Amino acid sequence: MNSQLRQDIVSGDWIAIAPGRAKAHLQALKKRVKRKIAPVRTCPFEDLQKSGHGKPILIYQDAGDWQLQIIQNRYPAFTHENKCVSIGTDGPYAITEAAGHHDLIVTRDHNRNFSQLDSLAATQIFRAFRERYQMFLSDQCLAYASFFHNWGPTAGASMYHPHYQIIATPIIPPDVMHSLLGSLKYSQTHSKCVHCVMLEWELTQKKRILYEDDIVVAYAPFVSKNPFEIRIYPKKHSSYFEEVSDILLSHIVMALQYTLQRYVKKLRDPDYNFFVHTAPIQDKKKYSMYHWHIEVIPKVTTNAGFELGTGIEINVIDPDQAVEILK
C-alpha cells in the first residue's frame, strides 16, 4: 500500500498513513528490553500517609486493608482555591489561575498494572473515577475533568507503582474543545452524532475491530494518528462518563484490559497512555451530541521534525494491519 493522507472527520486534521516505513519500527519492537521493576522498599505509595500524603479523599477497603485510595497529588499542576477564577490579560495574552484539582488514584499492589488486575479491581478504578467525577459536578468553578493513566517512563510516569490521575480544570482543554466543536458542527450539519457514524461504519467494515461485545467496541480508527492506537466506545450513544451504569462500566473495563493485554503479548509490553474523553462538567445540554470514549496509545514511535513542524502525524502502521498484528 502506498502512503495516504486521511482527514479526521471530527477535528479536520490531516494525518499520513505510511506503511512503507513500518518494517524498521516492527523490528525495533522485537528488540524492546524487559521492563525494570522498581523495589517496593523505596516506593512512597506503599504507605501513603507515612510518606507524607494527606488524608485520602476516597478509600476503598477489603478485609480491613485499603485496596485503592484517591489522594491529592503532592506536586499538583492545578490546586483548589475554593473560588472561581476569571480570565485576565498579561499584555496580549489571556491568563488565569490554574485553579482546580489534581488527584491520584493509587492501587494497593506494587507490581500489577491495569492489564494485570482482576476484573473486580480494574472496575473499581473506574468506579472511583466516576465517584470523584460526580463530586466535581456541584463545583460551578470547574469546566472539565480529565482521567488518564501513564504507564512507563516514556509515557510520562515518574513512579513505577501503578497509579491513575484526575485533573479538573477551570477551562475546557484545547484538544477536548476541538473534539467537541467538531462533533457539534457535524451534528448541526447532519443531525447525527459523528462518533455514532464512525462506529456504524467500523462495525460494517469489520476490518479494524479488536474487541466487540453487545455493549462496547474497541477498534483502530481509520484515521489513527499513532501506531496501534485503539478507541473504546459504548455502542449506545452516551455523552457523560459520570452517568455510566455499572454494567457498561464492567464491559468497558473488559475491552480496555483486553487491549492492554494484546499490547503486552504482541508489542512486547510497551509504555502507554490511556485517557477518557467525555463531555464537559458544565453546559450539558450544549454538548449532548458528544459520545464519550477511551483512547489508548502505546508509545512505539516518537514525533520528529515533520510532525512537530506541520501538525501532520505520520503513522507507519496502517490501522488494518495494526489490528491484524494485535489479534
mmCIF file of C-alpha atoms in Angstrom:
data_model
loop_
_atom_site.group_PDB
_atom_site.id
_atom_site.type_symbol
_atom_site.label_atom_id
_atom_site.label_comp_id
_atom_site.label_asym_id
_atom_site.label_seq_id
_atom_site.Cartn_x
_atom_site.Cartn_y
_atom_site.Cartn_z
ATOM 1 C CA MET A 1 0.000 0.000 0.000
ATOM 2 C CA ASN A 2 1.256 3.480 -0.901
ATOM 3 C CA SER A 3 1.269 6.286 1.645
ATOM 4 C CA GLN A 4 -2.077 8.032 2.029
ATOM 5 C CA LEU A 5 -3.322 11.242 3.594
ATOM 6 C CA ARG A 6 -6.549 10.903 5.600
ATOM 7 C CA GLN A 7 -8.632 13.662 7.178
ATOM 8 C CA ASP A 8 -10.139 13.251 10.624
ATOM 9 C CA ILE A 9 -13.916 13.634 10.346
ATOM 10 C CA VAL A 10 -14.166 15.322 13.776
ATOM 11 C CA SER A 11 -11.160 17.649 14.003
ATOM 12 C CA GLY A 12 -10.479 18.214 10.319
ATOM 13 C CA ASP A 13 -6.802 17.383 10.912
ATOM 14 C CA TRP A 14 -4.874 15.506 8.257
ATOM 15 C CA ILE A 15 -2.670 12.517 9.080
ATOM 16 C CA ALA A 16 -0.389 10.430 6.876
ATOM 17 C CA ILE A 17 -0.521 6.630 6.801
ATOM 18 C CA ALA A 18 2.931 5.488 5.631
ATOM 19 C CA PRO A 19 3.098 1.682 5.865
ATOM 20 C CA GLY A 20 6.249 1.598 3.765
ATOM 21 C CA ARG A 21 8.099 2.762 6.848
ATOM 22 C CA ALA A 22 6.678 0.028 9.091
ATOM 23 C CA LYS A 23 9.387 -2.643 8.778
ATOM 24 C CA ALA A 24 12.058 -0.846 10.793
ATOM 25 C CA HIS A 25 9.583 0.044 13.539
ATOM 26 C CA LEU A 26 8.283 -3.526 13.798
ATOM 27 C CA GLN A 27 11.850 -4.825 14.032
ATOM 28 C CA ALA A 28 12.568 -2.324 16.805
ATOM 29 C CA LEU A 29 9.610 -3.693 18.785
ATOM 30 C CA LYS A 30 11.238 -7.131 18.834
ATOM 31 C CA LYS A 31 14.349 -5.636 20.461
ATOM 32 C CA ARG A 32 12.437 -3.963 23.301
ATOM 33 C CA VAL A 33 14.174 -4.584 26.620
ATOM 34 C CA LYS A 34 12.265 -6.092 29.520
ATOM 35 C CA ARG A 35 10.620 -3.595 31.863
ATOM 36 C CA LYS A 36 12.583 -2.854 35.034
ATOM 37 C CA ILE A 37 10.721 -3.397 38.305
ATOM 38 C CA ALA A 38 11.298 -0.742 40.948
ATOM 39 C CA PRO A 39 11.882 -2.058 44.504
ATOM 40 C CA VAL A 40 8.999 -1.881 46.976
ATOM 41 C CA ARG A 41 11.189 -0.581 49.813
ATOM 42 C CA THR A 42 11.728 2.783 48.084
ATOM 43 C CA CYS A 43 8.123 3.231 46.917
ATOM 44 C CA PRO A 44 6.255 6.138 48.593
ATOM 45 C CA PHE A 45 2.920 4.601 47.592
ATOM 46 C CA GLU A 46 3.283 1.596 49.879
ATOM 47 C CA ASP A 47 2.237 3.637 52.914
ATOM 48 C CA LEU A 48 0.696 6.824 51.605
ATOM 49 C CA GLN A 49 0.191 8.637 54.882
ATOM 50 C CA LYS A 50 3.578 7.693 56.322
ATOM 51 C CA SER A 51 5.272 9.008 53.175
ATOM 52 C CA GLY A 52 3.692 12.425 53.662
ATOM 53 C CA HIS A 53 0.464 12.254 51.690
ATOM 54 C CA GLY A 54 -2.573 13.784 53.331
ATOM 55 C CA LYS A 55 -5.851 12.216 54.322
ATOM 56 C CA PRO A 56 -7.392 10.254 51.424
ATOM 57 C CA ILE A 57 -10.276 11.838 49.534
ATOM 58 C CA LEU A 58 -11.765 8.379 48.959
ATOM 59 C CA ILE A 59 -10.632 4.986 50.183
ATOM 60 C CA TYR A 60 -11.858 1.544 49.166
ATOM 61 C CA GLN A 61 -11.093 -1.242 51.618
ATOM 62 C CA ASP A 62 -11.314 -5.026 51.653
ATOM 63 C CA ALA A 63 -10.733 -7.294 54.671
ATOM 64 C CA GLY A 64 -9.522 -4.338 56.725
ATOM 65 C CA ASP A 65 -6.804 -3.226 54.292
ATOM 66 C CA TRP A 66 -7.010 -0.491 51.683
ATOM 67 C CA GLN A 67 -7.199 -1.574 48.062
ATOM 68 C CA LEU A 68 -7.496 1.833 46.420
ATOM 69 C CA GLN A 69 -7.120 5.425 47.576
ATOM 70 C CA ILE A 70 -7.721 8.766 45.921
ATOM 71 C CA ILE A 71 -5.270 11.316 47.275
ATOM 72 C CA GLN A 72 -4.156 14.794 46.318
ATOM 73 C CA ASN A 73 -1.031 14.905 44.177
ATOM 74 C CA ARG A 74 1.885 16.182 46.259
ATOM 75 C CA TYR A 75 3.150 18.075 43.203
ATOM 76 C CA PRO A 76 -0.063 19.325 41.598
ATOM 77 C CA ALA A 77 -0.331 21.103 38.275
ATOM 78 C CA PHE A 78 -3.693 22.523 39.435
ATOM 79 C CA THR A 79 -4.602 23.469 43.007
ATOM 80 C CA HIS A 80 -8.014 24.002 44.568
ATOM 81 C CA GLU A 81 -8.577 27.637 45.584
ATOM 82 C CA ASN A 82 -12.178 27.441 46.893
ATOM 83 C CA LYS A 83 -13.084 30.155 44.427
ATOM 84 C CA CYS A 84 -13.934 30.680 40.801
ATOM 85 C CA VAL A 85 -11.231 32.283 38.717
ATOM 86 C CA SER A 86 -11.645 34.835 35.975
ATOM 87 C CA ILE A 87 -9.659 35.213 32.778
ATOM 88 C CA GLY A 88 -7.449 38.301 32.690
ATOM 89 C CA THR A 89 -4.679 39.531 30.450
ATOM 90 C CA ASP A 90 -0.939 39.972 30.534
ATOM 91 C CA GLY A 91 -0.043 42.112 27.573
ATOM 92 C CA PRO A 92 -1.602 40.461 24.502
ATOM 93 C CA TYR A 93 -2.088 37.151 26.331
ATOM 94 C CA ALA A 94 -5.107 35.748 28.172
ATOM 95 C CA ILE A 95 -4.214 34.295 31.578
ATOM 96 C CA THR A 96 -5.954 32.811 34.602
ATOM 97 C CA GLU A 97 -5.001 30.893 37.711
ATOM 98 C CA ALA A 98 -4.505 27.122 37.393
ATOM 99 C CA ALA A 99 -7.258 26.500 39.936
ATOM 100 C CA GLY A 100 -8.726 23.030 40.069
ATOM 101 C CA HIS A 101 -7.845 19.592 41.366
ATOM 102 C CA HIS A 102 -5.004 17.180 40.710
ATOM 103 C CA ASP A 103 -5.645 13.798 42.306
ATOM 104 C CA LEU A 104 -4.034 10.386 42.174
ATOM 105 C CA ILE A 105 -5.809 7.044 42.270
ATOM 106 C CA VAL A 106 -3.359 4.600 43.827
ATOM 107 C CA THR A 107 -3.952 0.836 43.869
ATOM 108 C CA ARG A 108 -2.517 -1.412 46.569
ATOM 109 C CA ASP A 109 -0.451 -3.838 44.508
ATOM 110 C CA HIS A 110 3.011 -2.533 43.630
ATOM 111 C CA ASN A 111 3.507 -4.701 40.544
ATOM 112 C CA ARG A 112 0.115 -5.223 38.911
ATOM 113 C CA ASN A 113 -0.767 -2.564 36.383
ATOM 114 C CA PHE A 114 -4.223 -2.211 34.848
ATOM 115 C CA SER A 115 -3.919 -5.122 32.429
ATOM 116 C CA GLN A 116 -2.861 -7.495 35.230
ATOM 117 C CA LEU A 117 -5.590 -6.673 37.746
ATOM 118 C CA ASP A 118 -8.546 -8.971 38.244
ATOM 119 C CA SER A 119 -11.759 -7.635 36.743
ATOM 120 C CA LEU A 120 -13.144 -6.508 40.103
ATOM 121 C CA ALA A 121 -10.058 -4.454 40.982
ATOM 122 C CA ALA A 122 -9.879 -2.952 37.487
ATOM 123 C CA THR A 123 -13.557 -1.986 37.556
ATOM 124 C CA GLN A 124 -13.044 -0.463 40.996
ATOM 125 C CA ILE A 125 -10.632 2.058 39.475
ATOM 126 C CA PHE A 126 -13.280 3.277 37.057
ATOM 127 C CA ARG A 127 -15.898 3.351 39.788
ATOM 128 C CA ALA A 128 -13.565 5.522 41.858
ATOM 129 C CA PHE A 129 -13.091 7.870 38.936
ATOM 130 C CA ARG A 130 -16.848 8.026 38.383
ATOM 131 C CA GLU A 131 -17.419 8.783 42.066
ATOM 132 C CA ARG A 132 -14.771 11.519 42.099
ATOM 133 C CA TYR A 133 -16.126 12.982 38.862
ATOM 134 C CA GLN A 134 -19.607 13.135 40.366
ATOM 135 C CA MET A 135 -18.154 15.124 43.261
ATOM 136 C CA PHE A 136 -16.927 17.728 40.772
ATOM 137 C CA LEU A 137 -20.388 18.287 39.279
ATOM 138 C CA SER A 138 -21.520 20.589 42.073
ATOM 139 C CA ASP A 139 -18.476 22.856 41.668
ATOM 140 C CA GLN A 140 -19.509 25.669 39.333
ATOM 141 C CA CYS A 141 -15.863 26.763 39.095
ATOM 142 C CA LEU A 142 -14.805 23.658 37.182
ATOM 143 C CA ALA A 143 -15.244 23.194 33.447
ATOM 144 C CA TYR A 144 -13.648 19.843 32.711
ATOM 145 C CA ALA A 145 -12.179 16.754 34.377
ATOM 146 C CA SER A 146 -9.623 14.521 32.708
ATOM 147 C CA PHE A 147 -8.938 10.952 33.809
ATOM 148 C CA PHE A 148 -5.801 9.273 32.486
ATOM 149 C CA HIS A 149 -3.155 6.643 33.107
ATOM 150 C CA ASN A 150 0.517 6.917 32.218
ATOM 151 C CA TRP A 151 2.369 3.606 32.270
ATOM 152 C CA GLY A 152 6.140 3.652 31.892
ATOM 153 C CA PRO A 153 8.728 6.444 31.714
ATOM 154 C CA THR A 154 8.295 7.224 28.007
ATOM 155 C CA ALA A 155 4.567 7.734 28.691
ATOM 156 C CA GLY A 156 5.287 10.260 31.447
ATOM 157 C CA ALA A 157 5.053 8.043 34.556
ATOM 158 C CA SER A 158 7.580 9.190 37.151
ATOM 159 C CA MET A 159 6.678 6.350 39.562
ATOM 160 C CA TYR A 160 6.670 2.611 38.843
ATOM 161 C CA HIS A 161 3.835 1.812 41.274
ATOM 162 C CA PRO A 162 0.606 1.805 39.194
ATOM 163 C CA HIS A 163 -1.424 4.966 39.690
ATOM 164 C CA TYR A 164 -4.000 6.953 37.757
ATOM 165 C CA GLN A 165 -4.607 10.682 37.622
ATOM 166 C CA ILE A 166 -7.575 13.034 37.646
ATOM 167 C CA ILE A 167 -7.112 16.697 36.765
ATOM 168 C CA ALA A 168 -10.072 19.073 36.964
ATOM 169 C CA THR A 169 -9.598 22.447 35.281
ATOM 170 C CA PRO A 170 -11.425 25.806 35.084
ATOM 171 C CA ILE A 171 -11.240 25.740 31.287
ATOM 172 C CA ILE A 172 -12.028 23.138 28.624
ATOM 173 C CA PRO A 173 -8.655 21.840 27.323
ATOM 174 C CA PRO A 174 -7.934 22.700 23.675
ATOM 175 C CA ASP A 175 -7.777 19.134 22.356
ATOM 176 C CA VAL A 176 -11.108 18.360 24.002
ATOM 177 C CA MET A 177 -12.608 21.601 22.698
ATOM 178 C CA HIS A 178 -11.550 20.736 19.141
ATOM 179 C CA SER A 179 -13.301 17.386 19.502
ATOM 180 C CA LEU A 180 -16.409 18.999 20.986
ATOM 181 C CA LEU A 181 -16.665 21.683 18.306
ATOM 182 C CA GLY A 182 -16.059 19.185 15.516
ATOM 183 C CA SER A 183 -18.759 16.931 16.928
ATOM 184 C CA LEU A 184 -21.139 19.867 17.330
ATOM 185 C CA LYS A 185 -20.551 21.076 13.764
ATOM 186 C CA TYR A 186 -21.196 17.605 12.329
ATOM 187 C CA SER A 187 -24.355 17.243 14.413
ATOM 188 C CA GLN A 188 -25.691 20.601 13.246
ATOM 189 C CA THR A 189 -24.971 19.754 9.605
ATOM 190 C CA HIS A 190 -26.086 16.113 9.504
ATOM 191 C CA SER A 191 -28.368 15.771 12.559
ATOM 192 C CA LYS A 192 -26.287 12.790 13.659
ATOM 193 C CA CYS A 193 -23.589 12.027 16.206
ATOM 194 C CA VAL A 194 -20.309 11.900 14.282
ATOM 195 C CA HIS A 195 -18.936 9.212 16.602
ATOM 196 C CA CYS A 196 -22.023 7.053 16.063
ATOM 197 C CA VAL A 197 -21.489 7.433 12.310
ATOM 198 C CA MET A 198 -17.870 6.320 12.633
ATOM 199 C CA LEU A 199 -18.866 3.390 14.836
ATOM 200 C CA GLU A 200 -21.535 2.267 12.374
ATOM 201 C CA TRP A 201 -19.007 2.331 9.538
ATOM 202 C CA GLU A 202 -16.378 0.419 11.539
ATOM 203 C CA LEU A 203 -18.930 -2.219 12.558
ATOM 204 C CA THR A 204 -19.900 -2.601 8.898
ATOM 205 C CA GLN A 205 -16.310 -2.748 7.642
ATOM 206 C CA LYS A 206 -15.148 -5.221 10.346
ATOM 207 C CA LYS A 207 -11.512 -4.567 9.351
ATOM 208 C CA ARG A 208 -10.263 -2.610 12.347
ATOM 209 C CA ILE A 209 -12.240 -4.084 15.255
ATOM 210 C CA LEU A 210 -10.072 -5.524 18.010
ATOM 211 C CA TYR A 211 -12.794 -6.322 20.559
ATOM 212 C CA GLU A 212 -16.581 -6.330 20.421
ATOM 213 C CA ASP A 213 -19.473 -7.463 22.562
ATOM 214 C CA ASP A 214 -23.128 -6.466 22.734
ATOM 215 C CA ILE A 215 -22.379 -3.223 24.599
ATOM 216 C CA VAL A 216 -18.919 -1.907 23.654
ATOM 217 C CA VAL A 217 -16.443 -1.961 20.790
ATOM 218 C CA ALA A 218 -12.679 -1.377 20.641
ATOM 219 C CA TYR A 219 -11.184 -0.549 17.248
ATOM 220 C CA ALA A 220 -8.258 1.096 15.490
ATOM 221 C CA PRO A 221 -9.603 4.320 13.934
ATOM 222 C CA PHE A 222 -9.383 4.650 10.146
ATOM 223 C CA VAL A 223 -7.634 7.961 10.828
ATOM 224 C CA SER A 224 -5.200 6.779 13.523
ATOM 225 C CA LYS A 225 -2.581 9.337 14.484
ATOM 226 C CA ASN A 226 -0.467 6.738 16.279
ATOM 227 C CA PRO A 227 0.569 3.145 15.523
ATOM 228 C CA PHE A 228 -1.701 0.639 17.287
ATOM 229 C CA GLU A 229 -3.953 3.394 18.666
ATOM 230 C CA ILE A 230 -7.245 1.957 19.922
ATOM 231 C CA ARG A 231 -10.506 3.687 20.853
ATOM 232 C CA ILE A 232 -13.147 2.125 23.062
ATOM 233 C CA TYR A 233 -16.769 3.264 22.768
ATOM 234 C CA PRO A 234 -20.095 2.292 24.280
ATOM 235 C CA LYS A 235 -22.202 1.262 21.288
ATOM 236 C CA LYS A 236 -25.226 3.152 22.544
ATOM 237 C CA HIS A 237 -24.864 6.932 22.377
ATOM 238 C CA SER A 238 -23.787 8.328 25.733
ATOM 239 C CA SER A 239 -22.298 11.763 26.357
ATOM 240 C CA TYR A 240 -21.336 11.723 30.022
ATOM 241 C CA PHE A 241 -18.990 9.259 31.631
ATOM 242 C CA GLU A 242 -20.314 10.095 35.084
ATOM 243 C CA GLU A 243 -23.708 8.640 34.120
ATOM 244 C CA VAL A 244 -22.329 5.257 33.043
ATOM 245 C CA SER A 245 -24.027 2.204 34.562
ATOM 246 C CA ASP A 246 -22.162 -0.499 36.471
ATOM 247 C CA ILE A 247 -22.906 -2.973 33.673
ATOM 248 C CA LEU A 248 -21.490 -0.716 30.969
ATOM 249 C CA LEU A 249 -18.520 0.081 33.183
ATOM 250 C CA SER A 250 -17.638 -3.598 33.534
ATOM 251 C CA HIS A 251 -17.799 -4.086 29.754
ATOM 252 C CA ILE A 252 -15.630 -1.013 29.126
ATOM 253 C CA VAL A 253 -13.052 -2.401 31.566
ATOM 254 C CA MET A 254 -13.060 -5.796 29.815
ATOM 255 C CA ALA A 255 -12.364 -4.122 26.471
ATOM 256 C CA LEU A 256 -9.608 -1.951 27.935
ATOM 257 C CA GLN A 257 -7.899 -4.838 29.725
ATOM 258 C CA TYR A 258 -8.072 -6.968 26.586
ATOM 259 C CA THR A 259 -6.488 -4.166 24.548
ATOM 260 C CA LEU A 260 -3.632 -3.689 27.002
ATOM 261 C CA GLN A 261 -3.056 -7.430 27.260
ATOM 262 C CA ARG A 262 -2.685 -7.587 23.472
ATOM 263 C CA TYR A 263 -0.084 -4.818 23.695
ATOM 264 C CA VAL A 264 1.872 -6.895 26.205
ATOM 265 C CA LYS A 265 1.708 -10.052 24.106
ATOM 266 C CA LYS A 266 2.145 -8.621 20.618
ATOM 267 C CA LEU A 267 4.162 -5.417 21.171
ATOM 268 C CA ARG A 268 6.432 -6.673 23.991
ATOM 269 C CA ASP A 269 4.887 -4.640 26.801
ATOM 270 C CA PRO A 270 5.251 -1.027 25.592
ATOM 271 C CA ASP A 271 4.688 2.042 27.734
ATOM 272 C CA TYR A 272 1.279 3.556 27.049
ATOM 273 C CA ASN A 273 -1.255 6.234 27.882
ATOM 274 C CA PHE A 274 -4.996 5.858 28.104
ATOM 275 C CA PHE A 275 -7.472 8.634 28.799
ATOM 276 C CA VAL A 276 -11.186 9.309 28.861
ATOM 277 C CA HIS A 277 -12.781 11.928 26.623
ATOM 278 C CA THR A 278 -16.179 12.936 27.967
ATOM 279 C CA ALA A 279 -18.491 15.928 27.672
ATOM 280 C CA PRO A 280 -17.679 18.879 29.971
ATOM 281 C CA ILE A 281 -18.928 19.317 33.524
ATOM 282 C CA GLN A 282 -20.955 22.403 32.593
ATOM 283 C CA ASP A 283 -23.169 23.153 29.538
ATOM 284 C CA LYS A 284 -24.563 19.617 29.460
ATOM 285 C CA LYS A 285 -27.379 20.375 27.009
ATOM 286 C CA LYS A 286 -24.976 22.061 24.610
ATOM 287 C CA TYR A 287 -22.734 19.006 24.322
ATOM 288 C CA SER A 288 -25.300 16.195 24.478
ATOM 289 C CA MET A 289 -24.298 15.254 20.906
ATOM 290 C CA TYR A 290 -20.873 14.160 22.165
ATOM 291 C CA HIS A 291 -20.070 10.446 22.531
ATOM 292 C CA TRP A 292 -17.700 9.687 25.407
ATOM 293 C CA HIS A 293 -14.916 7.189 24.799
ATOM 294 C CA ILE A 294 -11.467 5.999 25.839
ATOM 295 C CA GLU A 295 -8.349 6.460 23.737
ATOM 296 C CA VAL A 296 -5.382 4.102 24.204
ATOM 297 C CA ILE A 297 -1.977 4.976 22.739
ATOM 298 C CA PRO A 298 1.115 2.756 23.073
ATOM 299 C CA LYS A 299 4.479 4.508 22.928
ATOM 300 C CA VAL A 300 6.139 2.815 19.982
ATOM 301 C CA THR A 301 7.260 5.834 17.932
ATOM 302 C CA THR A 302 8.475 9.367 18.591
ATOM 303 C CA ASN A 303 7.326 12.525 16.855
ATOM 304 C CA ALA A 304 10.099 14.270 14.933
ATOM 305 C CA GLY A 305 10.596 17.469 12.957
ATOM 306 C CA PHE A 306 7.891 16.992 10.354
ATOM 307 C CA GLU A 307 5.177 16.173 12.887
ATOM 308 C CA LEU A 308 6.198 18.976 15.228
ATOM 309 C CA GLY A 309 6.631 21.473 12.413
ATOM 310 C CA THR A 310 3.434 20.758 10.485
ATOM 311 C CA GLY A 311 0.955 19.135 12.890
ATOM 312 C CA ILE A 312 0.586 16.236 10.433
ATOM 313 C CA GLU A 313 1.206 12.956 12.224
ATOM 314 C CA ILE A 314 2.907 10.176 10.268
ATOM 315 C CA ASN A 315 1.552 6.779 11.271
ATOM 316 C CA VAL A 316 3.787 3.995 9.989
ATOM 317 C CA ILE A 317 1.279 1.215 10.739
ATOM 318 C CA ASP A 318 -1.916 1.035 8.709
ATOM 319 C CA PRO A 319 -4.832 0.613 11.170
ATOM 320 C CA ASP A 320 -5.979 -2.526 9.316
ATOM 321 C CA GLN A 321 -2.531 -4.034 9.808
ATOM 322 C CA ALA A 322 -2.399 -2.885 13.417
ATOM 323 C CA VAL A 323 -5.447 -4.952 14.338
ATOM 324 C CA GLU A 324 -4.122 -7.970 12.434
ATOM 325 C CA ILE A 325 -0.889 -7.792 14.435
ATOM 326 C CA LEU A 326 -2.655 -7.299 17.777
ATOM 327 C CA LYS A 327 -5.009 -10.214 17.201
#
